[in-house]
CSV table of N, CA and C in Angstrom, one decimal:
chain,number,residue,atom,x,y,z
A,1,MET,N,51.7,-21.9,-13.1
A,1,MET,CA,51.2,-21.8,-11.8
A,1,MET,C,50.4,-23.0,-11.4
A,2,ILE,N,50.5,-23.5,-10.2
A,2,ILE,CA,49.5,-25.0,-10.2
A,2,ILE,C,48.7,-24.4,-8.6
A,3,LEU,N,47.6,-24.4,-8.5
A,3,LEU,CA,47.0,-24.4,-7.5
A,3,LEU,C,46.5,-25.8,-7.0
A,4,LEU,N,47.0,-26.1,-5.9
A,4,LEU,CA,46.5,-27.5,-5.3
A,4,LEU,C,45.8,-27.5,-4.2
A,5,CYS,N,44.6,-28.0,-4.1
A,5,CYS,CA,43.8,-28.0,-3.0
A,5,CYS,C,43.6,-29.4,-2.5
A,6,LEU,N,44.0,-29.6,-1.4
A,6,LEU,CA,44.1,-31.1,-0.8
A,6,LEU,C,43.0,-31.1,0.5
A,7,TYR,N,42.3,-32.3,0.6
A,7,TYR,CA,41.5,-32.3,1.8
A,7,TYR,C,41.3,-34.0,2.0
A,8,VAL,N,42.0,-34.4,2.9
A,8,VAL,CA,42.1,-36.0,3.1
A,8,VAL,C,42.4,-36.6,1.7
A,9,ASP,N,41.5,-37.3,1.0
A,9,ASP,CA,41.7,-38.0,-0.2
A,9,ASP,C,40.9,-37.3,-1.4
A,10,ASP,N,40.4,-36.0,-1.1
A,10,ASP,CA,39.8,-35.3,-2.1
A,10,ASP,C,40.8,-34.3,-2.6
A,11,TRP,N,41.1,-34.1,-3.7
A,11,TRP,CA,41.9,-33.0,-4.2
A,11,TRP,C,41.3,-32.2,-5.6
A,12,GLN,N,41.8,-31.0,-5.9
A,12,GLN,CA,41.5,-30.4,-7.1
A,12,GLN,C,42.7,-29.5,-7.5
A,13,GLN,N,42.9,-29.4,-8.7
A,13,GLN,CA,44.1,-28.5,-9.3
A,13,GLN,C,43.7,-27.6,-10.3
A,14,GLN,N,44.3,-26.3,-10.2
A,14,GLN,CA,44.0,-25.6,-11.2
A,14,GLN,C,45.6,-25.1,-11.5
A,15,GLN,N,45.4,-25.3,-13.1
A,15,GLN,CA,47.0,-25.4,-13.6
A,15,GLN,C,47.1,-24.3,-14.6
A,16,GLY,N,48.3,-23.7,-15.0
A,16,GLY,CA,48.4,-22.8,-15.9
A,16,GLY,C,49.4,-23.5,-17.1
A,17,ASN,N,50.7,-23.5,-16.9
A,17,ASN,CA,51.6,-24.0,-18.1
A,17,ASN,C,52.1,-25.5,-17.8
A,18,CYS,N,51.6,-25.9,-16.7
A,18,CYS,CA,52.0,-27.2,-16.2
A,18,CYS,C,51.4,-28.4,-17.0
A,19,ARG,N,51.6,-29.5,-17.2
A,19,ARG,CA,51.2,-30.4,-17.8
A,19,ARG,C,50.4,-31.4,-17.1
A,20,ILE,N,49.1,-32.0,-17.2
A,20,ILE,CA,48.7,-32.5,-16.2
A,20,ILE,C,49.4,-34.0,-16.4
A,21,GLU,N,49.7,-34.4,-17.5
A,21,GLU,CA,50.3,-35.7,-17.7
A,21,GLU,C,51.7,-36.1,-16.7
A,22,ILE,N,52.3,-34.9,-16.5
A,22,ILE,CA,53.4,-35.2,-15.3
A,22,ILE,C,52.8,-35.8,-14.0
A,23,MET,N,51.8,-35.1,-13.8
A,23,MET,CA,51.0,-35.3,-12.3
A,23,MET,C,50.6,-36.6,-12.5
A,24,LYS,N,49.8,-37.3,-13.6
A,24,LYS,CA,49.2,-38.6,-13.7
A,24,LYS,C,50.4,-39.6,-13.5
A,25,TYR,N,51.6,-39.1,-14.0
A,25,TYR,CA,52.7,-40.1,-14.0
A,25,TYR,C,53.1,-40.5,-12.5
A,26,GLU,N,53.1,-39.4,-11.7
A,26,GLU,CA,53.5,-39.6,-10.4
A,26,GLU,C,52.5,-40.0,-9.4
A,27,PHE,N,51.3,-39.7,-9.7
A,27,PHE,CA,49.9,-39.9,-8.9
A,27,PHE,C,48.9,-40.7,-9.4
A,28,GLU,N,48.2,-41.5,-8.6
A,28,GLU,CA,47.2,-42.2,-9.3
A,28,GLU,C,45.9,-41.0,-9.2
A,29,MET,N,45.5,-40.8,-10.2
A,29,MET,CA,44.4,-39.6,-10.2
A,29,MET,C,43.4,-39.9,-11.3
A,30,ILE,N,42.3,-39.1,-11.2
A,30,ILE,CA,41.5,-38.9,-12.5
A,30,ILE,C,41.2,-37.5,-12.6
A,31,ASP,N,41.4,-37.1,-13.9
A,31,ASP,CA,41.0,-35.6,-14.3
A,31,ASP,C,39.8,-35.4,-14.5
A,32,LEU,N,39.2,-34.6,-13.4
A,32,LEU,CA,37.6,-34.2,-13.4
A,32,LEU,C,37.5,-32.8,-14.3
A,33,GLY,N,38.5,-32.3,-15.0
A,33,GLY,CA,38.4,-31.1,-15.7
A,33,GLY,C,38.6,-29.8,-15.0
A,34,LYS,N,38.0,-28.6,-15.5
A,34,LYS,CA,38.6,-27.3,-14.8
A,34,LYS,C,37.9,-27.3,-13.4
A,35,LEU,N,38.6,-26.9,-12.4
A,35,LEU,CA,38.1,-26.6,-11.0
A,35,LEU,C,37.2,-25.7,-11.1
A,36,SER,N,36.0,-26.0,-10.5
A,36,SER,CA,34.8,-25.0,-10.3
A,36,SER,C,34.3,-24.9,-8.9
A,37,TYR,N,34.1,-25.9,-8.2
A,37,TYR,CA,33.4,-26.2,-6.8
A,37,TYR,C,34.3,-27.0,-5.9
A,38,PHE,N,34.8,-26.5,-4.8
A,38,PHE,CA,35.4,-27.5,-4.0
A,38,PHE,C,35.5,-27.1,-2.5
A,39,LEU,N,34.8,-27.8,-1.9
A,39,LEU,CA,34.8,-27.7,-0.3
A,39,LEU,C,34.0,-26.4,0.1
A,40,GLY,N,32.9,-26.2,-0.7
A,40,GLY,CA,32.1,-24.9,-0.5
A,40,GLY,C,32.7,-23.8,-0.9
A,41,MET,N,33.8,-23.7,-1.7
A,41,MET,CA,34.3,-22.7,-2.4
A,41,MET,C,34.0,-22.7,-4.2
A,42,LYS,N,33.7,-21.5,-4.4
A,42,LYS,CA,33.5,-21.2,-6.0
A,42,LYS,C,34.6,-20.5,-6.7
A,43,PHE,N,35.2,-21.3,-7.7
A,43,PHE,CA,36.3,-21.1,-8.4
A,43,PHE,C,35.8,-20.5,-9.5
A,44,THR,N,36.4,-19.2,-10.1
A,44,THR,CA,36.0,-18.6,-11.3
A,44,THR,C,37.3,-18.1,-12.0
A,45,GLU,N,37.7,-18.7,-13.0
A,45,GLU,CA,38.8,-17.9,-13.7
A,45,GLU,C,38.5,-16.9,-14.4
A,46,THR,N,39.2,-15.8,-14.4
A,46,THR,CA,38.8,-14.6,-15.1
A,46,THR,C,40.2,-14.3,-15.9
A,47,LYS,N,40.3,-13.2,-16.6
A,47,LYS,CA,41.4,-12.8,-17.3
A,47,LYS,C,42.5,-12.3,-16.3
A,48,GLU,N,41.9,-11.4,-15.2
A,48,GLU,CA,42.8,-10.9,-14.2
A,48,GLU,C,43.4,-12.1,-13.2
A,49,GLY,N,42.7,-13.2,-13.2
A,49,GLY,CA,43.2,-14.4,-12.2
A,49,GLY,C,42.2,-15.4,-11.8
A,50,LEU,N,42.2,-16.0,-10.7
A,50,LEU,CA,41.5,-16.9,-10.0
A,50,LEU,C,40.6,-16.3,-9.1
A,51,LEU,N,39.3,-16.3,-9.1
A,51,LEU,CA,38.4,-15.7,-8.0
A,51,LEU,C,37.8,-16.9,-7.3
A,52,ILE,N,37.9,-16.6,-5.8
A,52,ILE,CA,37.5,-17.7,-5.1
A,52,ILE,C,36.5,-16.9,-4.2
A,53,HIS,N,35.3,-17.6,-4.1
A,53,HIS,CA,34.3,-17.2,-3.2
A,53,HIS,C,33.4,-18.0,-2.6
A,54,ARG,N,32.7,-17.6,-1.7
A,54,ARG,CA,31.7,-18.5,-0.9
A,54,ARG,C,30.2,-17.9,-0.7
A,55,LYS,N,29.8,-17.4,-1.9
A,55,LYS,CA,28.4,-16.6,-1.9
A,55,LYS,C,27.3,-17.8,-1.5
A,56,LYS,N,27.5,-18.8,-1.9
A,56,LYS,CA,26.3,-19.9,-1.4
A,56,LYS,C,26.5,-20.1,0.2
A,57,TYR,N,27.7,-20.2,0.6
A,57,TYR,CA,27.8,-20.3,1.9
A,57,TYR,C,27.3,-19.1,2.9
A,58,ALA,N,27.7,-17.9,2.5
A,58,ALA,CA,27.1,-16.8,2.9
A,58,ALA,C,25.8,-16.7,3.1
A,59,GLY,N,25.2,-17.1,2.1
A,59,GLY,CA,23.6,-17.1,2.0
A,59,GLY,C,22.9,-18.2,2.8
A,60,GLU,N,23.7,-19.2,3.1
A,60,GLU,CA,23.3,-20.3,3.9
A,60,GLU,C,23.4,-19.7,5.6
A,61,ILE,N,24.4,-19.0,5.9
A,61,ILE,CA,24.4,-18.5,7.0
A,61,ILE,C,23.2,-17.3,7.3
A,62,LEU,N,23.0,-16.6,6.4
A,62,LEU,CA,21.9,-15.5,6.5
A,62,LEU,C,20.7,-16.2,6.7
A,63,ARG,N,20.4,-17.3,5.7
A,63,ARG,CA,19.1,-17.9,6.2
A,63,ARG,C,19.0,-18.8,7.4
A,64,ARG,N,19.9,-19.4,7.9
A,64,ARG,CA,20.0,-20.3,9.0
A,64,ARG,C,19.8,-19.5,10.2
A,65,PHE,N,20.3,-18.2,10.1
A,65,PHE,CA,20.2,-17.4,11.4
A,65,PHE,C,19.2,-16.4,11.2
A,66,ASN,N,18.1,-16.5,10.2
A,66,ASN,CA,17.0,-15.7,10.0
A,66,ASN,C,17.4,-14.1,9.6
A,67,MET,N,18.6,-14.1,9.1
A,67,MET,CA,19.2,-12.5,8.5
A,67,MET,C,19.1,-12.3,7.1
A,68,ALA,N,18.2,-13.3,6.4
A,68,ALA,CA,18.2,-13.0,5.0
A,68,ALA,C,17.7,-11.7,4.5
A,69,ASP,N,16.8,-11.1,5.3
A,69,ASP,CA,16.3,-9.8,5.1
A,69,ASP,C,17.0,-8.7,5.4
A,70,CYS,N,18.3,-8.9,6.1
A,70,CYS,CA,18.8,-7.7,6.5
A,70,CYS,C,19.4,-6.9,5.2
A,71,ASN,N,19.6,-5.4,5.7
A,71,ASN,CA,20.1,-4.6,4.5
A,71,ASN,C,21.6,-4.9,4.4
A,72,PRO,N,22.1,-5.0,3.0
A,72,PRO,CA,23.4,-4.8,2.9
A,72,PRO,C,24.1,-3.5,3.4
A,73,VAL,N,25.5,-3.5,3.8
A,73,VAL,CA,26.2,-2.4,4.2
A,73,VAL,C,27.4,-2.4,3.4
A,74,VAL,N,28.0,-1.1,3.5
A,74,VAL,CA,29.2,-0.9,2.7
A,74,VAL,C,30.4,-1.3,3.6
A,75,THR,N,30.4,-1.1,4.6
A,75,THR,CA,31.6,-1.4,5.7
A,75,THR,C,30.9,-2.6,6.5
A,76,PRO,N,32.0,-3.8,7.1
A,76,PRO,CA,31.5,-4.8,8.0
A,76,PRO,C,31.0,-4.6,9.3
A,77,ILE,N,31.5,-3.3,9.9
A,77,ILE,CA,31.1,-2.9,11.1
A,77,ILE,C,30.9,-1.3,11.1
A,78,GLU,N,30.0,-0.6,11.8
A,78,GLU,CA,29.9,0.8,12.1
A,78,GLU,C,31.3,1.3,12.3
A,79,VAL,N,31.5,2.5,11.7
A,79,VAL,CA,32.8,3.1,12.1
A,79,VAL,C,32.8,3.6,13.7
A,80,ASN,N,31.6,3.9,14.2
A,80,ASN,CA,31.9,4.4,15.7
A,80,ASN,C,30.9,3.5,16.5
A,81,ALA,N,31.0,2.2,16.2
A,81,ALA,CA,30.5,1.1,16.9
A,81,ALA,C,30.9,1.2,18.4
A,82,LYS,N,30.1,1.2,19.4
A,82,LYS,CA,30.5,1.0,20.7
A,82,LYS,C,30.2,-0.2,21.3
A,83,LEU,N,30.8,-1.1,21.4
A,83,LEU,CA,30.6,-2.5,22.0
A,83,LEU,C,31.4,-2.8,23.2
A,84,GLY,N,30.9,-3.2,24.2
A,84,GLY,CA,31.6,-3.6,25.5
A,84,GLY,C,31.1,-4.4,26.5
A,85,THR,N,31.4,-4.7,27.5
A,85,THR,CA,30.9,-5.7,28.6
A,85,THR,C,30.0,-4.9,29.6
A,86,LYS,N,30.3,-3.7,29.6
A,86,LYS,CA,29.7,-2.8,30.9
A,86,LYS,C,28.3,-2.5,30.4
A,87,ILE,N,28.0,-2.4,29.0
A,87,ILE,CA,26.7,-2.2,28.6
A,87,ILE,C,25.4,-2.8,29.4
A,88,GLU,N,24.6,-1.8,29.8
A,88,GLU,CA,23.3,-2.4,30.6
A,88,GLU,C,22.2,-2.8,29.5
A,89,GLU,N,22.1,-3.9,29.3
A,89,GLU,CA,21.2,-4.4,28.3
A,89,GLU,C,21.2,-6.0,28.5
A,90,GLU,N,19.8,-6.4,27.9
A,90,GLU,CA,19.7,-7.7,28.0
A,90,GLU,C,20.5,-8.8,27.3
A,91,LEU,N,20.8,-9.8,27.8
A,91,LEU,CA,21.8,-10.8,27.4
A,91,LEU,C,20.9,-11.4,26.0
A,92,VAL,N,21.6,-12.0,25.2
A,92,VAL,CA,21.1,-12.8,24.1
A,92,VAL,C,21.5,-14.3,24.2
A,93,ASP,N,21.0,-15.1,23.5
A,93,ASP,CA,21.5,-16.5,23.8
A,93,ASP,C,22.8,-16.8,23.2
A,94,SER,N,23.6,-17.1,23.9
A,94,SER,CA,25.0,-17.3,23.7
A,94,SER,C,25.4,-18.6,23.0
A,95,THR,N,24.5,-19.7,22.8
A,95,THR,CA,24.9,-20.8,21.9
A,95,THR,C,24.5,-20.0,20.6
A,96,ILE,N,23.4,-19.4,20.5
A,96,ILE,CA,23.3,-19.0,19.0
A,96,ILE,C,24.1,-18.0,18.6
A,97,PHE,N,24.5,-17.1,19.3
A,97,PHE,CA,25.4,-16.2,18.9
A,97,PHE,C,27.1,-16.7,18.9
A,98,LYS,N,27.3,-17.8,19.5
A,98,LYS,CA,28.4,-18.6,19.0
A,98,LYS,C,28.5,-19.1,17.9
A,99,GLN,N,27.2,-19.9,17.5
A,99,GLN,CA,27.0,-20.5,16.1
A,99,GLN,C,27.4,-19.4,15.1
A,100,VAL,N,26.8,-18.3,15.1
A,100,VAL,CA,26.7,-17.3,14.1
A,100,VAL,C,28.1,-16.7,14.0
A,101,VAL,N,29.0,-16.6,15.2
A,101,VAL,CA,30.5,-16.1,15.2
A,101,VAL,C,31.3,-17.0,14.3
A,102,GLY,N,31.0,-18.4,15.0
A,102,GLY,CA,31.7,-19.3,14.4
A,102,GLY,C,31.8,-19.6,13.0
A,103,SER,N,30.2,-19.5,12.3
A,103,SER,CA,30.1,-19.6,10.9
A,103,SER,C,30.8,-18.5,10.3
A,104,LEU,N,30.9,-17.2,10.8
A,104,LEU,CA,31.6,-16.2,10.1
A,104,LEU,C,33.0,-16.4,10.2
A,105,ARG,N,33.5,-16.9,11.3
A,105,ARG,CA,35.2,-17.2,11.4
A,105,ARG,C,35.5,-18.0,10.1
A,106,TYR,N,34.6,-19.2,10.0
A,106,TYR,CA,34.8,-19.9,9.0
A,106,TYR,C,34.9,-19.1,7.5
A,107,LEU,N,33.9,-18.2,7.5
A,107,LEU,CA,33.7,-17.5,6.1
A,107,LEU,C,35.2,-16.6,5.8
A,108,CYS,N,35.6,-16.3,7.1
A,108,CYS,CA,36.7,-15.5,7.1
A,108,CYS,C,38.0,-15.8,6.1
A,109,ASN,N,38.0,-17.2,6.0
A,109,ASN,CA,39.0,-17.8,5.1
A,109,ASN,C,39.2,-17.2,3.7
A,110,THR,N,37.9,-17.0,3.3
A,110,THR,CA,37.9,-16.5,1.7
A,110,THR,C,37.4,-15.1,1.9
A,111,ARG,N,37.0,-14.4,3.0
A,111,ARG,CA,36.5,-13.1,3.2
A,111,ARG,C,37.3,-12.2,4.1
A,112,PRO,N,38.6,-11.9,3.8
A,112,PRO,CA,39.5,-11.4,4.7
A,112,PRO,C,39.2,-9.8,5.0
A,113,ASP,N,38.2,-9.3,4.1
A,113,ASP,CA,37.5,-8.1,4.6
A,113,ASP,C,36.6,-8.0,5.6
A,114,ILE,N,36.1,-9.2,6.2
A,114,ILE,CA,35.4,-9.2,7.6
A,114,ILE,C,36.2,-9.6,8.7
A,115,PHE,N,37.5,-10.0,8.5
A,115,PHE,CA,38.2,-10.6,9.6
A,115,PHE,C,38.2,-9.8,10.9
A,116,PHE,N,38.4,-8.4,10.6
A,116,PHE,CA,38.7,-7.7,11.7
A,116,PHE,C,37.3,-7.4,12.6
A,117,SER,N,36.2,-7.3,11.8
A,117,SER,CA,34.7,-7.1,12.6
A,117,SER,C,34.4,-8.6,13.1
A,118,VAL,N,34.7,-9.5,12.7
A,118,VAL,CA,34.4,-10.8,13.2
A,118,VAL,C,35.2,-10.9,14.4
A,119,GLY,N,36.4,-10.4,14.5
A,119,GLY,CA,37.4,-10.5,15.6
A,119,GLY,C,36.8,-9.8,16.8
A,120,VAL,N,36.2,-8.6,16.5
A,120,VAL,CA,35.9,-7.6,17.4
A,120,VAL,C,34.5,-8.4,18.1
A,121,VAL,N,33.5,-9.1,17.4
A,121,VAL,CA,32.4,-9.6,18.0
A,121,VAL,C,32.6,-10.8,18.7
A,122,SER,N,33.8,-11.4,18.4
A,122,SER,CA,34.3,-12.7,19.0
A,122,SER,C,34.5,-12.4,20.6
A,123,ARG,N,35.0,-11.3,20.9
A,123,ARG,CA,35.3,-10.8,22.1
A,123,ARG,C,34.2,-11.1,23.1
A,124,PHE,N,32.7,-11.1,22.7
A,124,PHE,CA,31.8,-10.9,23.5
A,124,PHE,C,30.9,-12.4,23.4
A,125,MET,N,31.7,-13.6,23.4
A,125,MET,CA,30.9,-14.8,23.2
A,125,MET,C,30.5,-15.4,24.3
A,126,GLU,N,31.0,-15.1,25.5
A,126,GLU,CA,30.8,-15.7,26.7
A,126,GLU,C,29.3,-14.8,27.3
A,127,ARG,N,29.1,-13.8,27.1
A,127,ARG,CA,27.9,-13.0,27.7
A,127,ARG,C,27.5,-12.1,26.6
A,128,PRO,N,26.9,-12.5,25.3
A,128,PRO,CA,26.6,-11.5,24.3
A,128,PRO,C,25.3,-10.6,24.5
A,129,LYS,N,25.4,-9.5,24.5
A,129,LYS,CA,24.3,-8.6,24.7
A,129,LYS,C,23.4,-8.3,23.4
A,130,HIS,N,22.7,-7.4,23.5
A,130,HIS,CA,21.6,-7.3,22.1
A,130,HIS,C,22.4,-6.4,21.2
A,131,SER,N,23.3,-5.4,21.7
A,131,SER,CA,23.9,-4.9,20.8
A,131,SER,C,25.3,-5.6,20.0
A,132,HIS,N,25.7,-6.5,20.9
A,132,HIS,CA,26.7,-7.5,20.3
A,132,HIS,C,25.8,-8.1,19.0
A,133,ARG,N,24.9,-8.8,19.2
A,133,ARG,CA,23.9,-9.4,18.2
A,133,ARG,C,23.8,-8.6,17.1
A,134,LEU,N,23.3,-7.5,17.3
A,134,LEU,CA,23.0,-6.6,16.2
A,134,LEU,C,24.3,-6.2,15.4
A,135,ALA,N,25.4,-6.3,16.0
A,135,ALA,CA,26.7,-5.9,15.2
A,135,ALA,C,27.1,-7.0,14.3
A,136,VAL,N,26.6,-8.1,14.8
A,136,VAL,CA,26.9,-9.3,13.7
A,136,VAL,C,25.7,-9.1,12.5
C-alpha cells in the first residue's frame, strides 16, 4: 500500500511493501523519512493501520473562538436539538459564526463523525441566532 499526499509541489508518502528506490527512479525527490505531519494533519502508524487526526487544529479552533473551556460531549449535537429560523431570540455576529462553521467544515475532512452536525448548523449562516451559536 502507498499513501501519497500531494499539495502543489509538496508531497509525502507512506508506503508498505513498495520500495522507495522505484519512486526515486521515476521522480526527482528527497526522502524525508516516515510521514508524521503534513498540511496540519498528524499521521501515526499503529499495528491496526494509519491514524490521521487534527488534534492541534481542533485546539486552535477552540482557542481562536474562545471555546477552550467548553465541556466535552459524547455526541456532536444534542439528540433533541430544536434549531430553526423562526425562533425568537437575538442574532449573533454572522461573520464570527461563519468563521467558526467554516473552520469546522475544514475539520470534517478528517472528522467524519461531526459532518452531520456541522451540516445542520451550516443552514443558519445568514441569520444565526443564539441557539445556533450554542449548538456549535
